[in-house]
XYZ file of C-alpha atoms in Angstrom:
390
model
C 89.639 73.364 -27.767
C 90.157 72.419 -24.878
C 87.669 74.989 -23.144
C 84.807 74.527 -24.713
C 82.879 77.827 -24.802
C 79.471 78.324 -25.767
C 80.367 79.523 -29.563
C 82.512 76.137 -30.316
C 79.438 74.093 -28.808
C 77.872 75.941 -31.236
C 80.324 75.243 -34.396
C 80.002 71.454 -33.022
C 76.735 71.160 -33.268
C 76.196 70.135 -36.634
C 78.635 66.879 -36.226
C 75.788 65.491 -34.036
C 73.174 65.585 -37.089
C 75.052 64.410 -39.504
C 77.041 61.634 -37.720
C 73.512 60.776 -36.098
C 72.257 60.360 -39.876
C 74.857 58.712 -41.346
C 74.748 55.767 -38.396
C 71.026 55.138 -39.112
C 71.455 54.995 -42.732
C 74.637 52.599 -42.137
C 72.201 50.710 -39.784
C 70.169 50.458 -42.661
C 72.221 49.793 -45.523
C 73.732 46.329 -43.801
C 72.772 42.641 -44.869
C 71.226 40.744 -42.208
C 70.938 36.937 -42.001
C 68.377 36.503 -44.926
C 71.361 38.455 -47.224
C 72.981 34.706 -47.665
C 76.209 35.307 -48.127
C 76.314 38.746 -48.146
C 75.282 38.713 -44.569
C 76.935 41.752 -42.272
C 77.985 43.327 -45.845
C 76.548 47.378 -46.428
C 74.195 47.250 -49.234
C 74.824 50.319 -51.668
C 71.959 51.606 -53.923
C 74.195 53.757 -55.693
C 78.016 52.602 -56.733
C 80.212 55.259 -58.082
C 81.576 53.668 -61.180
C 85.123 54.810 -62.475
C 86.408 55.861 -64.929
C 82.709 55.859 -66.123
C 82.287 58.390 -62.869
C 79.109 57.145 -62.760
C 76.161 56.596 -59.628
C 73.725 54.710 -61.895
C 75.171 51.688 -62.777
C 73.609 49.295 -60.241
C 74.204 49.247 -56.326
C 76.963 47.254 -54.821
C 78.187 45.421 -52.047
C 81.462 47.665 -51.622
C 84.329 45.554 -49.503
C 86.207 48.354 -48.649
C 82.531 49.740 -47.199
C 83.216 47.203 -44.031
C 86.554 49.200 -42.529
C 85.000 52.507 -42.326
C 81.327 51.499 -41.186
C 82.695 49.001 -39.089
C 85.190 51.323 -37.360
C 82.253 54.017 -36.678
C 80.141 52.127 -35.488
C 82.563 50.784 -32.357
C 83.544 54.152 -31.855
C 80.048 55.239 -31.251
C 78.739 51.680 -29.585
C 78.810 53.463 -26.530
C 76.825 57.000 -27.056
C 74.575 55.543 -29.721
C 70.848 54.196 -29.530
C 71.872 51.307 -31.783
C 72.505 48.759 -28.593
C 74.380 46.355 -30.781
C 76.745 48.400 -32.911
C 79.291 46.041 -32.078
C 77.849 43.007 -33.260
C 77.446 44.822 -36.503
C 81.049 45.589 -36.151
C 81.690 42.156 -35.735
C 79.089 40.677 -38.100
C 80.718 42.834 -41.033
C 84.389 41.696 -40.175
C 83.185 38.318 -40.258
C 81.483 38.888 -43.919
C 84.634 40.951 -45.618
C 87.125 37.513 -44.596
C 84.849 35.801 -46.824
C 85.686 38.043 -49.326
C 89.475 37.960 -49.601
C 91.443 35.819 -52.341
C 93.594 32.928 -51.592
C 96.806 35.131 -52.681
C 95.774 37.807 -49.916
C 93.789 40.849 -51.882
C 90.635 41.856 -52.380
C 88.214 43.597 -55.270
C 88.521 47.266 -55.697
C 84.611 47.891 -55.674
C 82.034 45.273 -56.676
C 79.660 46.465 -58.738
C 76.019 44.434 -58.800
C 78.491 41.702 -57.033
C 80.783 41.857 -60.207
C 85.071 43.125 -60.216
C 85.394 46.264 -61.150
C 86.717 46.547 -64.339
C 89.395 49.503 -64.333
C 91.987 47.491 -66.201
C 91.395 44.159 -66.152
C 88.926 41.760 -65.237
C 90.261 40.291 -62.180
C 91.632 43.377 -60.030
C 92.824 43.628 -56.834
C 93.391 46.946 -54.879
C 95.891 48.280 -52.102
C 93.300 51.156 -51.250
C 89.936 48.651 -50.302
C 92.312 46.459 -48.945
C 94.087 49.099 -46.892
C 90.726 50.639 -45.609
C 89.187 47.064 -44.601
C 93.275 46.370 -42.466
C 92.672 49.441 -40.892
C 89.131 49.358 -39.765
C 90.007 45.588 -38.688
C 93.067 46.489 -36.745
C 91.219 49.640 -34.824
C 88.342 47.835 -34.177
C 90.419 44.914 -32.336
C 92.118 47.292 -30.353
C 89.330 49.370 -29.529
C 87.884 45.722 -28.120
C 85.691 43.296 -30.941
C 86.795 40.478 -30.029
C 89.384 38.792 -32.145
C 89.069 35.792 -33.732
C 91.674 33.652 -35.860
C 90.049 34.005 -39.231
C 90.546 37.838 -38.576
C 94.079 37.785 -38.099
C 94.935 35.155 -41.046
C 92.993 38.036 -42.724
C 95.740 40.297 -41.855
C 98.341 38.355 -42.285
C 97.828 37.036 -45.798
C 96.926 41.141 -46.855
C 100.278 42.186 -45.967
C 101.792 39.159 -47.788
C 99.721 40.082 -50.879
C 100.696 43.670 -50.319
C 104.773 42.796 -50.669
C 103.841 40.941 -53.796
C 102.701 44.250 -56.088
C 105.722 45.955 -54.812
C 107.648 47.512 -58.086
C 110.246 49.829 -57.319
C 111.307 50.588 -53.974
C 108.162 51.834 -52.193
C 105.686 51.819 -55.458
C 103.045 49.209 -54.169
C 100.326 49.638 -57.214
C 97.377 51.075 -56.294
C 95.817 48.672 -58.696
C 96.208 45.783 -61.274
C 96.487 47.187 -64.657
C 98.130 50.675 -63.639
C 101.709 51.388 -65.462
C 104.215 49.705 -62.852
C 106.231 52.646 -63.272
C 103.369 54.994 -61.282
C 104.004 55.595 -57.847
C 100.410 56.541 -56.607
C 100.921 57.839 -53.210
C 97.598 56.824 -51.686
C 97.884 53.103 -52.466
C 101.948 53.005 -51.377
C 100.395 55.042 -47.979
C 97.465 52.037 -47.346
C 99.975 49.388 -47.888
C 102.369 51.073 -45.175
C 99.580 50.936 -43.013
C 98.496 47.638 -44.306
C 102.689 46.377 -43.767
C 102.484 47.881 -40.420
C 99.299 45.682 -39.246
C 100.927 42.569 -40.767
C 104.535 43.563 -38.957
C 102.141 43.350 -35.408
C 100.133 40.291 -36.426
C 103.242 38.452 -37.719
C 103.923 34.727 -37.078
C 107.689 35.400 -36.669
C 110.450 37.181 -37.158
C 111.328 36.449 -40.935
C 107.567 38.404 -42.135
C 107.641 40.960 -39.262
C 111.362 42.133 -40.329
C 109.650 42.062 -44.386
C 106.421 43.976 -43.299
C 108.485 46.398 -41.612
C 110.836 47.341 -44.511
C 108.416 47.470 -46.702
C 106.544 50.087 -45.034
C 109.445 52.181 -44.646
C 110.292 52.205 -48.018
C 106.651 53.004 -48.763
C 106.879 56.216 -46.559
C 110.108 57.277 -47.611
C 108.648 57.116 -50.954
C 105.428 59.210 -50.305
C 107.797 61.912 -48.476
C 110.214 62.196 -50.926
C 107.157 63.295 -53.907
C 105.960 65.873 -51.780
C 105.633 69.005 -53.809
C 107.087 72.558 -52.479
C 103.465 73.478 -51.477
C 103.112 71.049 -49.369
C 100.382 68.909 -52.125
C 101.385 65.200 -52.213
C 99.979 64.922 -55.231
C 98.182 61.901 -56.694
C 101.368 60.234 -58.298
C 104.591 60.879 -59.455
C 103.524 61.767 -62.779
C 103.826 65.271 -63.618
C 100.941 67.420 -63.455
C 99.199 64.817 -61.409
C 97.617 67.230 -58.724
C 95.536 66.628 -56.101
C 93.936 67.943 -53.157
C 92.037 65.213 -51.678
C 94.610 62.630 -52.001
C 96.763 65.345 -49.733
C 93.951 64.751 -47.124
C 94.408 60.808 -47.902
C 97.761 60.521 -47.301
C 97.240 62.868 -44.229
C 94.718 61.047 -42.517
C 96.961 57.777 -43.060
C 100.296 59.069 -41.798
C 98.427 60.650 -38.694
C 96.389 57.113 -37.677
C 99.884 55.544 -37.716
C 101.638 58.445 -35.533
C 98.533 57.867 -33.136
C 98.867 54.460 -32.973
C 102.293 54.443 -32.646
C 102.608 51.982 -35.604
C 105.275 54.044 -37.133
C 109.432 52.952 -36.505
C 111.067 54.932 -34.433
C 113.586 55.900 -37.437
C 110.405 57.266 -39.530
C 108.359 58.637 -36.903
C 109.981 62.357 -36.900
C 110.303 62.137 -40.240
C 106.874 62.505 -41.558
C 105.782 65.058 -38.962
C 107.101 67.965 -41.199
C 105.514 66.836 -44.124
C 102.275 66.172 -42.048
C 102.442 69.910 -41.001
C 103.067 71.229 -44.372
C 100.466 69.262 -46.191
C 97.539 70.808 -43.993
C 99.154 74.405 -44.577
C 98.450 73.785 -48.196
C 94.766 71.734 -47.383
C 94.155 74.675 -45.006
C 94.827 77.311 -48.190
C 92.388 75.086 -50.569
C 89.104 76.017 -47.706
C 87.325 78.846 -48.495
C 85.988 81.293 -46.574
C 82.028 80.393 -46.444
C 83.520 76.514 -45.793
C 83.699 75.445 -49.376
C 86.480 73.718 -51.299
C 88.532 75.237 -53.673
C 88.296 72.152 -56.287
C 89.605 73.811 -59.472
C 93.213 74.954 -58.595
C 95.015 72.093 -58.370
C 92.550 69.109 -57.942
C 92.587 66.957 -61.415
C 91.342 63.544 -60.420
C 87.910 61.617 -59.970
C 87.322 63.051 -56.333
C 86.514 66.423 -57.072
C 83.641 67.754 -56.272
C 82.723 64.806 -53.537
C 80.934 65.543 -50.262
C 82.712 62.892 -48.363
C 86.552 64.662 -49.190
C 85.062 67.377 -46.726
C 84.852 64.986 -44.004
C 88.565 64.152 -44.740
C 90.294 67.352 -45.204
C 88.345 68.336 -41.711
C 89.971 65.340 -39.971
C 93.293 66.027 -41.101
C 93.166 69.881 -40.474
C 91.412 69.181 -36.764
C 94.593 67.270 -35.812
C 96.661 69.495 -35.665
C 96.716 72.334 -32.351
C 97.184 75.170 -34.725
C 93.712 77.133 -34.264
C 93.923 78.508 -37.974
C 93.942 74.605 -39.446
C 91.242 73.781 -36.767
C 88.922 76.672 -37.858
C 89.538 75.556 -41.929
C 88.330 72.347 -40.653
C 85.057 73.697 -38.962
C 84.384 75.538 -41.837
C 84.122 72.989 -43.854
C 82.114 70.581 -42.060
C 79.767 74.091 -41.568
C 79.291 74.258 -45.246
C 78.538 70.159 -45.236
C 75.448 71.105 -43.291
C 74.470 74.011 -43.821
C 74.399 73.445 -47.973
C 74.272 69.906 -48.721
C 72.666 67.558 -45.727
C 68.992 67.506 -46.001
C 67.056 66.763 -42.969
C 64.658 64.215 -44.868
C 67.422 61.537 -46.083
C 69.873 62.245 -42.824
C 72.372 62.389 -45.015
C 74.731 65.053 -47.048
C 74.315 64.724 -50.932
C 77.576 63.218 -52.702
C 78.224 66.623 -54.910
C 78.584 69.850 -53.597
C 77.563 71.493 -56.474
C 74.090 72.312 -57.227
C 71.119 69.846 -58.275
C 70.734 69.965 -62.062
C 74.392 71.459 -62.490
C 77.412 69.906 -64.969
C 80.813 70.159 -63.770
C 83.923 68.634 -66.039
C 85.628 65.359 -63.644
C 88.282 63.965 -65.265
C 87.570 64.903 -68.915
C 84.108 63.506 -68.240
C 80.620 66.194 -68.032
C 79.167 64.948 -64.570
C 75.059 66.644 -63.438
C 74.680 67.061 -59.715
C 71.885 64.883 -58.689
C 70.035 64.469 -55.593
C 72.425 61.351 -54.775
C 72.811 60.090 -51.563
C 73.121 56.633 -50.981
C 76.450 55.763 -51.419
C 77.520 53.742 -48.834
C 81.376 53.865 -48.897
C 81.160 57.275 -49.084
C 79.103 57.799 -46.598
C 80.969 55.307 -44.228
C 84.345 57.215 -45.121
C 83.084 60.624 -43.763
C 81.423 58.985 -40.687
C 84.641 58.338 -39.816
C 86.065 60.918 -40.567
C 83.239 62.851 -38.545
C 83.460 60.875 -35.296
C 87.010 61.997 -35.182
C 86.725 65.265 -35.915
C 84.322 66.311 -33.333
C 86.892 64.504 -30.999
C 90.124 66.398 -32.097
C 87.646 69.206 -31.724
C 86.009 69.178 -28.348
């Protein structure tokens, strides 16, 4: 949109409430000084528990919270009220280093300050890890200031990353999953992940590693595509997924914008880009909604923040049909599930006091809505959107 008329200010307009919301609740939800050592971390009073699926286990100190906060919060230092959103930035960065293992990874989720517990009891993750490289890496470039601890950070994820490596391109979303599942999601955040440690690199021995790696990690994730356009959750048969198109999306597209991507791969994964939002474009429904029971069979169905990242992967493209799929649904975000009082979207978009079936398990909308790594996810997905949109 280049023009902007008076009826796209108008389809724009809910971004500002919502992205206004979800920085003063992020505002909120971080650790100051008398945290200890969970200073510049985002408290969480709910944490989404899986495969248990669920909000009421005890609140959390999520690690992979810090990228997407952390990110939003630079982006919108400038236009915000909150003067110091980039010492917040920078206080969080310097928390989540604290965090990371000798051998380079980090926690899936912490619940109550515990591992999660999806496999084993010690359990590292290419997804938290991937979302904390990225947030890290943007937020240098976009200008908080780096520091050495930072960029041993880096350095030591994409070593761990090259470690979990199975077959060519499978990087394991998790400890404890089969070593023969290629989830696409994790082998996309270690790409990214690679990519980072190929630019931080000492020398040329780890910057030549990083870089194959990731290129067998894309080549990977392309070649699984489905003839819809889906990249489905995994390899596995059956293994369908709609918001883990959007993930993979939204991770190919920051690396073609940053330029991160080799020359050799670069056109490559522009096709498959394109094809992917044709099918996340057919998933939107007319009144904004997602159409979650067609082909979406893992634990993200049904969550608030997946709007926020179809919308940014639809609203990159120029096509006006992916662009309006992506208005819609931010449209339904506000119109049916933010409430004024909290500032905040709830975390299900069905209704309060309804049971849907998630992954074999019966799940009742509540009136959930603190969350923070949800609600850090679709900030930044938000900010974006109302960029590629404007």
């Amino acid at each position: 949109m280049t023009d902007c008329t008076q009826d796209d200010r108008q389809a724009l307009a809910p971004f500002d409430e919502l992205i206004d919301g979800l920085i003063d609740y992020l505002v909120r939800a971080q650790e100051d000084e008398g945290a200890g050592e969970f200073a510049g971390s985002f408290w969480s009073e709910l944490a989404y528990h899986i495969p248990q699926l669920d909000y009421r286990a005890g609140g959390s100190h999520h690690n992979r919270t810090v990228g997407s906060a952390a990110l939003a919060f630079m982006k919108c230092a400038d236009s915000s009220p909150h003067n110091d959103l980039r010492e917040r930035a920078e206080r969080a960065f310097d928390w989540i280093v604290t965090r990371q293992h000798e051998d380079g990874g980090l926690f899936e989720i912490t619940n109550n300050d515990r591992p999660s517990q999806f496999h084993l009891d010690d359990e590292r993750s290419s997804i938290s890890l991937g979302l904390v490289t990225h947030g890290m890496c943007r937020c240098m470039q976009l200008g908080v200031p780096t520091k050495e601890a930072w960029v041993e950070f880096l350095r030591k994820a994409a070593r761990w990353q090259l470690t979990v490596e199975t077959d060519p391109g499978n990087f394991l979303h998790s400890e404890g999953y089969p070593e023969d599942k290629l989830i696409l999601n994790g082998s996309a955040h270690a790409a990214e992940t690679l990519l980072i440690g190929m630019a931080v690199a000492e020398n040329r021995r780890p910057r030549l590693g990083c870089r194959a790696g990731a290129i067998r990690a894309i080549e990977a994730i392309v070649a699984l595509q489905r003839d819809t356009g889906m990249l489905p959750y995994s390899n596995y048969e059956g293994d369908n997924s709609v918001s883990y198109t959007a993930t993979v999306c939204w991770v190919l597209q920051n690396l073609l914008d940053q330029r991160m991507l080799p020359m050799d791969v670069r056109e490559g994964v522009r096709a498959p880009i394109r094809r992917a939002a044709e099918f996340l474009a057919a998933q939107v429904n007319e009144d904004g909604s997602i159409d979650w029971d067609t082909w979406e069979n893992h634990g993200q169905k049904y969550h608030t923040w997946v709007y926020g990242l179809m919308a940014r992967a639809l609203a990159w493209h120029e096509d006006e049909e992916l662009r309006d799929a992506a208005l819609r649904l931010i449209g339904f975000v506000h119109r049916e599930l933010f409430s004024e009082e909290k500032g905040l979207p709830r975390l299900y978009d069905y209704p309060v006091g309804e049971e849907r079936t998630i992954c074999g398990r019966t799940v009742r909308a509540e009136g959930f809505y603190e969350c923070a790594y949800h609600q850090a996810d679709m900030l930044d997905c938000l900010i974006d959107t109302r960029e590629l949109l404007s």
